[in-house]
Amino acid sequence: MLKKDSGTVSGIARAIDLANIASAFVLASFVCKSSTRIDPLGWLRGTFPVASEVINQYAILMLLSAIAWIAIAEWRESYRSHRSERIWPFLRGHFTTQFIWAISVGFLAFFFKLGSVSRSFLLTFLPLSAAMLTGWQLVARASLQYVRAKGLDIRDVVVLGDPVRAQEFSRFIESEASPGYRVTQLSRSPNVKLNGNLNVDIDEVFLMLGDGQTDLEATVLKFVKMGKRVHIVPGLFDCTLFRQNLEEFAGVPVLSVGGHGVDALEAAAKRFLDIIGSAMLLIIFSPVLLLSALLVKLSSQGPVLFSQERLGKDGCRFKMLKFRTMYRDAEERLHSDPELYSKYLQNNHKIPRREDPRVAPFGEFLRATSLDELPQLFNVLKGDMSLVGPRPITPPQLDQYGEYSPLFLSAKPGITGYWQVNGRSEINDFSRRTALDIGYIRDQSLKTDVEILLKTIPAVLRRTGAH
């Protein structure tokens, strides 16, 4: 069965992906034959109607594309089991891998000075490869789900430990991981000691940690010696907000909870992404910036930019820039109206959209389209902010984070982040907003930043929570 030969299946998947990339290369050659001056059939006949240098550069590009895909797919763990993964997280991960690969191929073509490779070929080859890889992934996923729905390639699991928690986790497996998994046995006692009635014809074991358990080590060793994969589900506290890693401490396996931040190399890569990304966006949106500044100036009296003191990494204070969206006397208007101020406090320091008398005529449009935040790109370029990070907060707001304050200040605030792509101002629960910010600190990495940036585009277009 497939579950018995995961290594073989993974190898086949790699080969099919490389075959898709090669096929896209040949198809792109046909499509761009006039610009590339390459006849794919000429390769097969051994005739080369163009200079060998051109042929060599296209061959080098093909080789570099294959090597880049292998390296990036391994780094992104694309060939691990996606059995329990839902479709949207699966596609997000797949598209992120393709995006990084396409950028890498373009960079390698520039780095190796493949000047004979036409831009039209690259602009055809890369999207065509992405389409073929995505199509294959969707077909493979649908096929596996069909097979598993028929009762084949199912991983049988047993859940041991506290009966109540075991029952809850069993329902979680059935709702989140089906049809790839099937719970065959549940614990009826908090004692996880093995007995003769336990069916060993299973694939994986989940042990629920809790009170009243004995012989846990013996149980784990027993299953491992039988060749079973054992998952230990922590039950001491809810550690979903913190980073978790299975590590070795002096040769002893331990589950490590906590720790945050990125290493020096990834921090440098993140800063490089911030500089290049903010500079490019400032150039691309320069006409929009100039037009917005002009309309802000003409629509109401006051400065074009609004600056407010915010807290950066390690508590460093800086002036965050935005286009001014309110009248100059906004604070006076707020405090002079007791009913309005009461509504402001009750609504988590916000006033419902279209009910705020402080907003200038052009301000509503700037907020709805998120254009008011474009000047923050200068903060990113300067180094006070990052493209992706937790929300920038004012000094008084720090007290609301309580004992999480040091953790919150351990990362640079960002223009976008988990909060921005999950509803923004529609999230009124402060604890939920805090959890999203800490979730980013837990997950922060270059890979996470790229994923959030890709999700920001549709979030901005939908204008979800932008007010």
Short mmCIF file of C-alpha atoms in Angstrom, two decimals:
data_model
loop_
_atom_site.label_atom_id
_atom_site.label_comp_id
_atom_site.label_asym_id
_atom_site.label_seq_id
_atom_site.Cartn_x
_atom_site.Cartn_y
_atom_site.Cartn_z
CA MET A 1 0.00 0.00 0.00
CA LEU A 2 1.05 3.64 -0.39
CA LYS A 3 1.53 4.15 3.34
CA LYS A 4 4.13 1.35 3.39
CA ASP A 5 6.25 2.91 0.62
CA SER A 6 6.30 6.61 1.48
CA GLY A 7 9.92 6.92 0.31
CA THR A 8 9.06 5.48 -3.10
CA VAL A 9 6.00 7.73 -3.42
CA SER A 10 8.09 10.78 -2.49
CA GLY A 11 10.69 9.83 -5.12
CA ILE A 12 7.99 9.43 -7.78
CA ALA A 13 6.53 12.84 -6.83
CA ARG A 14 9.95 14.46 -7.26
CA ALA A 15 10.41 12.83 -10.66
CA ILE A 16 6.95 13.94 -11.84
CA ASP A 17 7.59 17.52 -10.71
CA LEU A 18 10.87 17.63 -12.63
CA ALA A 19 9.11 16.12 -15.66
CA ASN A 20 6.48 18.87 -15.46
CA ILE A 21 9.18 21.54 -15.37
CA ALA A 22 10.94 19.94 -18.36
CA SER A 23 7.65 19.70 -20.26
CA ALA A 24 6.89 23.35 -19.53
CA PHE A 25 10.36 24.23 -20.83
CA VAL A 26 9.72 22.44 -24.12
CA LEU A 27 6.22 23.90 -24.49
CA ALA A 28 7.58 27.39 -23.80
CA SER A 29 10.14 26.81 -26.54
CA PHE A 30 7.33 26.02 -28.99
CA VAL A 31 5.29 29.05 -27.89
CA CYS A 32 8.26 31.44 -28.07
CA LYS A 33 9.94 29.86 -31.08
CA SER A 34 10.20 33.19 -32.94
CA SER A 35 11.89 34.99 -30.04
CA THR A 36 14.06 32.13 -28.78
CA ARG A 37 14.96 30.90 -32.28
CA ILE A 38 15.02 27.39 -30.86
CA ASP A 39 13.25 24.46 -32.46
CA PRO A 40 12.60 21.82 -29.78
CA LEU A 41 12.31 19.15 -32.45
CA GLY A 42 15.71 20.23 -33.69
CA TRP A 43 17.14 19.16 -30.36
CA LEU A 44 15.70 15.69 -30.88
CA ARG A 45 17.10 15.47 -34.42
CA GLY A 46 20.50 16.67 -33.30
CA THR A 47 20.33 19.77 -35.48
CA PHE A 48 20.88 23.20 -33.99
CA PRO A 49 19.65 26.04 -36.19
CA VAL A 50 21.17 28.64 -33.83
CA ALA A 51 24.58 29.28 -32.33
CA SER A 52 25.75 26.68 -29.83
CA GLU A 53 26.22 29.42 -27.22
CA VAL A 54 22.47 30.14 -27.26
CA ILE A 55 21.66 26.44 -26.96
CA ASN A 56 24.13 26.12 -24.08
CA GLN A 57 22.53 29.02 -22.19
CA TYR A 58 19.05 27.52 -22.48
CA ALA A 59 20.44 24.15 -21.39
CA ILE A 60 22.08 25.82 -18.39
CA LEU A 61 18.77 27.52 -17.56
CA MET A 62 16.98 24.17 -17.65
CA LEU A 63 19.61 22.62 -15.38
CA LEU A 64 19.52 25.54 -12.94
CA SER A 65 15.70 25.42 -12.87
CA ALA A 66 15.74 21.74 -11.94
CA ILE A 67 18.43 22.18 -9.26
CA ALA A 68 16.61 25.21 -7.81
CA TRP A 69 13.35 23.28 -7.61
CA ILE A 70 14.98 20.32 -5.86
CA ALA A 71 16.73 22.59 -3.34
CA ILE A 72 13.71 24.82 -2.61
CA ALA A 73 11.27 21.90 -2.45
CA GLU A 74 13.54 20.18 0.09
CA TRP A 75 13.89 23.39 2.11
CA ARG A 76 10.12 23.89 2.07
CA GLU A 77 9.53 20.19 2.88
CA SER A 78 7.19 19.94 -0.09
CA TYR A 79 7.44 16.16 -0.22
CA ARG A 80 6.44 15.46 3.36
CA SER A 81 3.08 13.86 3.96
CA HIS A 82 0.14 16.27 3.49
CA ARG A 83 -2.34 13.65 4.62
CA SER A 84 -3.82 15.74 7.45
CA GLU A 85 -3.51 19.14 5.75
CA ARG A 86 -6.52 21.07 4.49
CA ILE A 87 -6.72 22.29 0.91
CA TRP A 88 -6.08 26.02 1.46
CA PRO A 89 -3.00 25.69 3.70
CA PHE A 90 -1.77 23.06 1.22
CA LEU A 91 -2.23 25.41 -1.76
CA ARG A 92 -0.71 28.37 0.10
CA GLY A 93 2.38 26.35 0.83
CA HIS A 94 2.55 25.12 -2.75
CA PHE A 95 2.16 28.61 -4.24
CA THR A 96 4.78 29.99 -1.86
CA THR A 97 7.23 27.32 -3.00
CA GLN A 98 6.53 28.17 -6.64
CA PHE A 99 6.92 31.91 -6.01
CA ILE A 100 10.31 31.43 -4.32
CA TRP A 101 11.38 29.09 -7.11
CA ALA A 102 10.39 31.54 -9.86
CA ILE A 103 12.28 34.39 -8.15
CA SER A 104 15.30 32.11 -7.74
CA VAL A 105 15.30 31.09 -11.41
CA GLY A 106 15.17 34.73 -12.48
CA PHE A 107 18.02 35.57 -10.10
CA LEU A 108 20.14 32.63 -11.32
CA ALA A 109 19.60 33.66 -14.96
CA PHE A 110 20.86 37.13 -14.05
CA PHE A 111 23.72 35.86 -11.87
CA PHE A 112 25.05 33.46 -14.53
CA LYS A 113 24.60 36.14 -17.22
CA LEU A 114 22.34 34.10 -19.48
CA GLY A 115 21.86 37.04 -21.83
CA SER A 116 20.73 34.92 -24.75
CA VAL A 117 17.67 33.73 -22.85
CA SER A 118 14.78 35.94 -23.92
CA ARG A 119 12.51 37.57 -21.36
CA SER A 120 9.45 36.40 -23.26
CA PHE A 121 10.65 32.82 -22.82
CA LEU A 122 11.09 33.26 -19.06
CA LEU A 123 7.68 34.95 -18.76
CA THR A 124 6.16 31.96 -20.55
CA PHE A 125 8.20 29.16 -18.98
CA LEU A 126 7.73 30.15 -15.32
CA PRO A 127 3.91 30.60 -15.32
CA LEU A 128 3.52 27.50 -17.49
CA SER A 129 5.60 25.49 -15.01
CA ALA A 130 3.52 26.83 -12.13
CA ALA A 131 0.28 25.89 -13.87
CA MET A 132 1.48 22.37 -14.68
CA LEU A 133 2.87 21.78 -11.18
CA THR A 134 -0.33 23.03 -9.57
CA GLY A 135 -2.49 20.96 -11.88
CA TRP A 136 -0.51 17.84 -11.07
CA GLN A 137 -0.69 18.52 -7.32
CA LEU A 138 -4.47 18.97 -7.45
CA VAL A 139 -4.92 15.80 -9.52
CA ALA A 140 -2.66 13.82 -7.16
CA ARG A 141 -4.46 15.14 -4.08
CA ALA A 142 -7.90 14.41 -5.51
CA SER A 143 -6.80 10.92 -6.52
CA LEU A 144 -5.43 10.15 -3.06
CA GLN A 145 -8.58 11.45 -1.39
CA TYR A 146 -10.69 9.27 -3.69
CA VAL A 147 -8.56 6.23 -2.86
CA ARG A 148 -8.77 6.94 0.87
CA ALA A 149 -12.53 7.51 0.68
CA LYS A 150 -12.73 3.95 -0.65
CA GLY A 151 -10.95 2.69 2.47
CA LEU A 152 -7.47 2.32 0.95
CA ASP A 153 -4.21 3.94 2.11
CA ILE A 154 -5.66 4.65 5.56
CA ARG A 155 -3.41 5.05 8.59
CA ASP A 156 -4.92 3.31 11.61
CA VAL A 157 -4.23 5.10 14.89
CA VAL A 158 -4.84 4.45 18.57
CA VAL A 159 -5.32 7.23 21.13
CA LEU A 160 -4.21 6.46 24.70
CA GLY A 161 -4.26 8.43 27.95
CA ASP A 162 -6.96 10.34 29.78
CA PRO A 163 -10.30 9.03 28.41
CA VAL A 164 -11.95 12.47 28.13
CA ARG A 165 -9.00 14.05 26.33
CA ALA A 166 -8.58 10.95 24.19
CA GLN A 167 -12.22 11.19 23.10
CA GLU A 168 -11.83 14.90 22.26
CA PHE A 169 -8.65 14.27 20.30
CA SER A 170 -10.30 11.40 18.46
CA ARG A 171 -13.06 13.74 17.28
CA PHE A 172 -10.40 16.26 16.26
CA ILE A 173 -8.65 13.61 14.12
CA GLU A 174 -11.90 12.61 12.45
CA SER A 175 -12.87 16.22 11.65
CA GLU A 176 -9.46 17.63 10.70
CA ALA A 177 -7.50 14.69 9.28
CA SER A 178 -10.06 12.37 7.70
CA PRO A 179 -10.15 10.49 5.38
CA GLY A 180 -6.41 9.89 5.80
CA TYR A 181 -6.65 8.54 9.36
CA ARG A 182 -8.91 6.13 11.19
CA VAL A 183 -9.10 5.81 14.97
CA THR A 184 -9.28 2.11 15.75
CA GLN A 185 -8.93 2.18 19.56
CA LEU A 186 -9.46 4.65 22.40
CA SER A 187 -8.12 4.60 25.93
CA ARG A 188 -10.59 3.71 28.67
CA SER A 189 -8.23 4.59 31.51
CA PRO A 190 -5.76 7.38 32.25
CA ASN A 191 -3.19 4.64 32.79
CA VAL A 192 -1.48 4.09 29.43
CA LYS A 193 0.14 0.81 30.44
CA LEU A 194 -0.04 -1.76 27.67
CA ASN A 195 -2.12 -4.85 28.13
CA GLY A 196 -2.64 -7.97 26.13
CA ASN A 197 -5.89 -6.75 24.57
CA LEU A 198 -4.26 -3.93 22.61
CA ASN A 199 -4.35 -4.46 18.86
CA VAL A 200 -0.85 -3.91 17.43
CA ASP A 201 -2.01 -3.80 13.80
CA ILE A 202 -1.85 -0.01 13.77
CA ASP A 203 0.33 2.64 12.14
CA GLU A 204 0.53 5.49 14.66
CA VAL A 205 -0.09 6.11 18.35
CA PHE A 206 -1.17 9.32 20.10
CA LEU A 207 -0.41 9.53 23.83
CA MET A 208 -2.36 12.18 25.76
CA LEU A 209 -0.29 13.45 28.67
CA GLY A 210 -2.12 14.10 31.92
CA ASP A 211 -2.55 13.03 35.52
CA GLY A 212 -2.69 9.47 36.72
CA GLN A 213 -0.48 7.98 34.03
CA THR A 214 2.04 5.23 34.71
CA ASP A 215 4.64 3.39 32.65
CA LEU A 216 4.65 6.12 29.98
CA GLU A 217 8.28 5.47 29.03
CA ALA A 218 7.69 1.73 28.76
CA THR A 219 4.65 2.34 26.55
CA VAL A 220 6.54 4.62 24.16
CA LEU A 221 9.48 2.23 23.90
CA LYS A 222 7.14 -0.72 23.34
CA PHE A 223 5.46 0.92 20.35
CA VAL A 224 8.71 2.28 18.90
CA LYS A 225 10.28 -1.19 19.08
CA MET A 226 7.28 -2.47 17.12
CA GLY A 227 8.08 0.07 14.40
CA LYS A 228 5.16 2.37 15.19
CA ARG A 229 5.26 6.16 15.07
CA VAL A 230 4.38 7.69 18.44
CA HIS A 231 3.03 11.23 18.96
CA ILE A 232 3.04 12.67 22.49
CA VAL A 233 0.33 15.32 22.89
CA PRO A 234 1.20 17.74 25.74
CA GLY A 235 -1.47 18.08 28.38
CA LEU A 236 0.19 20.29 30.99
CA PHE A 237 -0.94 23.62 29.53
CA ASP A 238 -2.04 25.27 26.30
CA CYS A 239 1.21 25.94 24.48
CA THR A 240 -0.25 26.70 21.05
CA LEU A 241 0.89 30.33 21.29
CA PHE A 242 4.54 29.34 21.60
CA ARG A 243 7.09 27.68 19.39
CA GLN A 244 7.45 23.96 19.96
CA ASN A 245 10.37 21.79 18.89
CA LEU A 246 11.39 18.22 19.55
CA GLU A 247 15.06 18.45 20.42
CA GLU A 248 17.83 16.51 22.12
CA PHE A 249 19.31 17.58 25.44
CA ALA A 250 22.49 15.64 26.17
CA GLY A 251 21.14 12.78 24.08
CA VAL A 252 17.70 12.81 25.72
CA PRO A 253 14.67 13.73 23.52
CA VAL A 254 12.77 16.70 24.97
CA LEU A 255 9.78 18.76 23.84
CA SER A 256 10.95 22.39 23.99
CA VAL A 257 8.31 25.11 24.31
CA GLY A 258 9.05 28.82 23.89
CA GLY A 259 11.94 30.66 22.34
CA HIS A 260 11.43 33.09 19.51
CA GLY A 261 13.26 35.17 16.95
CA VAL A 262 15.33 34.27 13.93
CA ASP A 263 19.03 33.52 13.58
CA ALA A 264 21.53 36.07 12.26
CA LEU A 265 21.43 34.77 8.68
CA GLU A 266 17.64 34.81 8.45
CA ALA A 267 17.51 38.22 10.15
CA ALA A 268 19.87 39.56 7.47
CA ALA A 269 17.72 37.99 4.74
CA LYS A 270 14.59 39.52 6.30
CA ARG A 271 16.22 42.96 6.39
CA PHE A 272 17.33 42.53 2.77
CA LEU A 273 13.74 41.67 1.82
CA ASP A 274 12.53 44.76 3.69
CA ILE A 275 14.96 47.09 1.90
CA ILE A 276 14.42 45.68 -1.59
CA GLY A 277 10.66 45.28 -1.12
CA SER A 278 10.03 48.76 0.33
CA ALA A 279 12.25 50.43 -2.28
CA MET A 280 10.49 48.65 -5.14
CA LEU A 281 7.02 49.41 -3.74
CA LEU A 282 7.92 53.09 -3.29
CA ILE A 283 9.00 53.25 -6.93
CA ILE A 284 5.94 51.36 -8.19
CA PHE A 285 3.48 53.39 -6.12
CA SER A 286 5.22 56.76 -6.47
CA PRO A 287 2.44 58.14 -8.75
CA VAL A 288 -0.17 56.96 -6.22
CA LEU A 289 1.80 58.53 -3.36
CA LEU A 290 2.05 61.89 -5.16
CA LEU A 291 -1.63 61.89 -6.17
CA SER A 292 -2.76 60.91 -2.65
CA ALA A 293 -0.60 63.63 -1.11
CA LEU A 294 -2.12 66.21 -3.46
CA LEU A 295 -5.70 65.14 -2.72
CA VAL A 296 -5.09 65.12 1.05
CA LYS A 297 -3.73 68.65 0.83
CA LEU A 298 -6.61 69.92 -1.31
CA SER A 299 -9.44 68.17 0.57
CA SER A 300 -8.78 69.61 4.04
CA GLN A 301 -6.44 71.93 5.89
CA GLY A 302 -3.44 70.48 7.64
CA PRO A 303 -0.24 68.56 6.90
CA VAL A 304 -0.17 65.78 4.30
CA LEU A 305 1.40 63.25 6.66
CA PHE A 306 0.32 62.22 10.11
CA SER A 307 3.03 60.96 12.47
CA GLN A 308 2.49 59.23 15.79
CA GLU A 309 4.90 57.80 18.32
CA ARG A 310 4.95 54.01 18.27
CA LEU A 311 7.05 51.31 19.93
CA GLY A 312 9.54 49.37 17.84
CA LYS A 313 11.78 46.43 18.60
CA ASP A 314 13.08 46.35 22.20
CA GLY A 315 10.82 49.29 23.02
CA CYS A 316 12.63 51.81 20.82
CA ARG A 317 10.32 54.71 20.02
CA PHE A 318 9.85 56.05 16.49
CA LYS A 319 7.47 58.22 14.50
CA MET A 320 5.21 56.10 12.31
CA LEU A 321 4.04 57.84 9.14
CA LYS A 322 0.59 57.71 7.53
CA PHE A 323 -1.37 59.92 5.19
CA ARG A 324 -3.55 62.21 7.27
CA THR A 325 -7.14 60.95 7.11
CA MET A 326 -8.69 63.18 9.81
CA TYR A 327 -9.28 66.87 10.33
CA ARG A 328 -6.66 68.87 12.22
CA ASP A 329 -8.98 69.26 15.22
CA ALA A 330 -9.86 65.53 15.38
CA GLU A 331 -8.95 65.19 19.06
CA GLU A 332 -10.99 68.24 20.02
CA ARG A 333 -14.00 66.86 18.14
CA LEU A 334 -13.66 63.55 19.96
CA HIS A 335 -13.33 64.89 23.50
CA SER A 336 -15.90 67.65 23.08
CA ASP A 337 -18.68 65.12 22.45
CA PRO A 338 -19.23 62.90 25.54
CA GLU A 339 -21.48 60.46 23.68
CA LEU A 340 -18.96 60.07 20.85
CA TYR A 341 -16.07 59.60 23.29
CA SER A 342 -18.04 56.97 25.22
CA LYS A 343 -18.69 55.06 22.00
CA TYR A 344 -14.97 55.37 21.18
CA LEU A 345 -13.96 53.76 24.48
CA GLN A 346 -16.61 51.02 24.33
CA ASN A 347 -15.57 50.04 20.79
CA ASN A 348 -11.92 49.31 21.64
CA HIS A 349 -10.72 52.86 20.83
CA LYS A 350 -12.49 52.94 17.47
CA ILE A 351 -15.61 54.59 16.09
CA PRO A 352 -17.80 52.62 13.66
CA ARG A 353 -17.23 53.28 9.99
CA ARG A 354 -19.12 56.25 8.51
CA GLU A 355 -20.00 57.48 12.03
CA ASP A 356 -16.70 59.20 12.73
CA PRO A 357 -16.96 63.00 12.33
CA ARG A 358 -13.19 63.30 12.61
CA VAL A 359 -12.54 61.67 9.20
CA ALA A 360 -11.73 64.11 6.37
CA PRO A 361 -13.49 63.82 2.96
CA PHE A 362 -10.68 61.89 1.24
CA GLY A 363 -9.75 60.02 4.41
CA GLU A 364 -12.49 57.44 4.14
CA PHE A 365 -11.23 56.34 0.73
CA LEU A 366 -7.62 56.19 1.89
CA ARG A 367 -8.57 53.99 4.83
CA ALA A 368 -10.83 51.68 2.82
CA THR A 369 -8.07 51.06 0.25
CA SER A 370 -5.22 50.97 2.82
CA LEU A 371 -3.45 53.70 0.81
CA ASP A 372 -3.07 55.72 4.00
CA GLU A 373 -0.42 53.21 5.13
CA LEU A 374 1.86 53.58 2.09
CA PRO A 375 4.12 56.17 3.81
CA GLN A 376 5.05 53.45 6.31
CA LEU A 377 7.30 52.09 3.54
CA PHE A 378 9.68 54.91 4.52
CA ASN A 379 9.67 53.54 8.09
CA VAL A 380 10.56 50.12 6.68
CA LEU A 381 13.33 51.54 4.53
CA LYS A 382 14.74 53.38 7.55
CA GLY A 383 14.65 50.23 9.67
CA ASP A 384 12.07 51.22 12.29
CA MET A 385 9.52 48.76 10.87
CA SER A 386 9.40 45.64 8.76
CA LEU A 387 7.14 44.67 5.87
CA VAL A 388 5.74 41.88 8.06
CA GLY A 389 5.43 41.89 11.83
CA PRO A 390 3.09 42.48 14.78
CA ARG A 391 0.95 45.62 14.86
CA PRO A 392 2.78 48.84 15.79
CA ILE A 393 1.35 50.07 19.10
CA THR A 394 1.52 53.30 21.06
CA PRO A 395 3.38 53.39 24.42
CA PRO A 396 0.16 53.48 26.52
CA GLN A 397 -1.17 50.37 24.76
CA LEU A 398 1.79 48.30 25.95
CA ASP A 399 0.26 47.90 29.42
CA GLN A 400 -2.62 45.94 27.88
CA TYR A 401 -0.20 43.16 26.93
CA GLY A 402 0.75 42.59 30.57
CA GLU A 403 3.34 39.86 31.03
CA TYR A 404 3.49 39.33 27.26
CA SER A 405 5.02 42.81 26.76
CA PRO A 406 8.69 41.68 26.52
CA LEU A 407 7.69 39.00 24.01
CA PHE A 408 5.68 41.49 21.95
CA LEU A 409 8.61 43.95 21.80
CA SER A 410 11.05 41.27 20.63
CA ALA A 411 10.14 41.80 16.95
CA LYS A 412 9.91 44.82 14.69
CA PRO A 413 6.34 45.95 14.03
CA GLY A 414 5.15 45.45 10.47
CA ILE A 415 2.95 47.05 7.85
CA THR A 416 1.16 43.73 7.49
CA GLY A 417 0.91 40.60 9.61
CA TYR A 418 -1.48 37.97 10.92
CA TRP A 419 -3.87 40.63 12.23
CA GLN A 420 -4.03 42.46 8.89
CA VAL A 421 -4.79 39.33 6.85
CA ASN A 422 -7.36 37.96 9.30
CA GLY A 423 -9.90 40.76 9.39
CA ARG A 424 -8.03 43.74 10.89
CA SER A 425 -10.52 46.13 12.49
CA GLU A 426 -13.26 43.49 12.34
CA ILE A 427 -11.43 41.68 15.17
CA ASN A 428 -12.79 43.49 18.24
CA ASP A 429 -11.64 40.95 20.82
CA PHE A 430 -8.32 42.26 22.17
CA SER A 431 -7.24 38.79 23.33
CA ARG A 432 -7.71 37.50 19.78
CA ARG A 433 -5.63 40.36 18.37
CA THR A 434 -2.92 39.67 20.94
CA ALA A 435 -2.92 35.97 20.07
CA LEU A 436 -2.44 36.79 16.39
CA ASP A 437 0.50 39.08 17.14
CA ILE A 438 2.17 36.54 19.42
CA GLY A 439 1.41 33.87 16.83
CA TYR A 440 3.54 35.78 14.33
CA ILE A 441 6.39 36.08 16.85
CA ARG A 442 6.14 32.31 17.34
CA ASP A 443 6.13 31.57 13.60
CA GLN A 444 8.40 34.35 12.33
CA SER A 445 10.68 33.29 9.51
CA LEU A 446 11.42 34.35 5.97
CA LYS A 447 9.01 31.68 4.75
CA THR A 448 6.25 33.03 7.00
CA ASP A 449 6.87 36.59 5.78
CA VAL A 450 6.53 35.55 2.13
CA GLU A 451 3.29 33.68 2.91
CA ILE A 452 1.80 36.69 4.72
CA LEU A 453 2.83 39.08 1.93
CA LEU A 454 1.09 36.85 -0.61
CA LYS A 455 -2.06 36.75 1.56
CA THR A 456 -1.99 40.54 2.02
CA ILE A 457 -2.72 41.19 -1.66
CA PRO A 458 -6.23 39.59 -1.69
CA ALA A 459 -6.92 40.98 1.81
CA VAL A 460 -6.26 44.53 0.58
CA LEU A 461 -8.33 43.97 -2.58
CA ARG A 462 -11.25 42.66 -0.51
CA ARG A 463 -10.88 45.67 1.86
CA THR A 464 -11.67 43.38 4.77
CA GLY A 465 -11.62 45.34 8.02
CA ALA A 466 -9.94 48.34 6.36
CA HIS A 467 -11.39 51.33 8.22
#
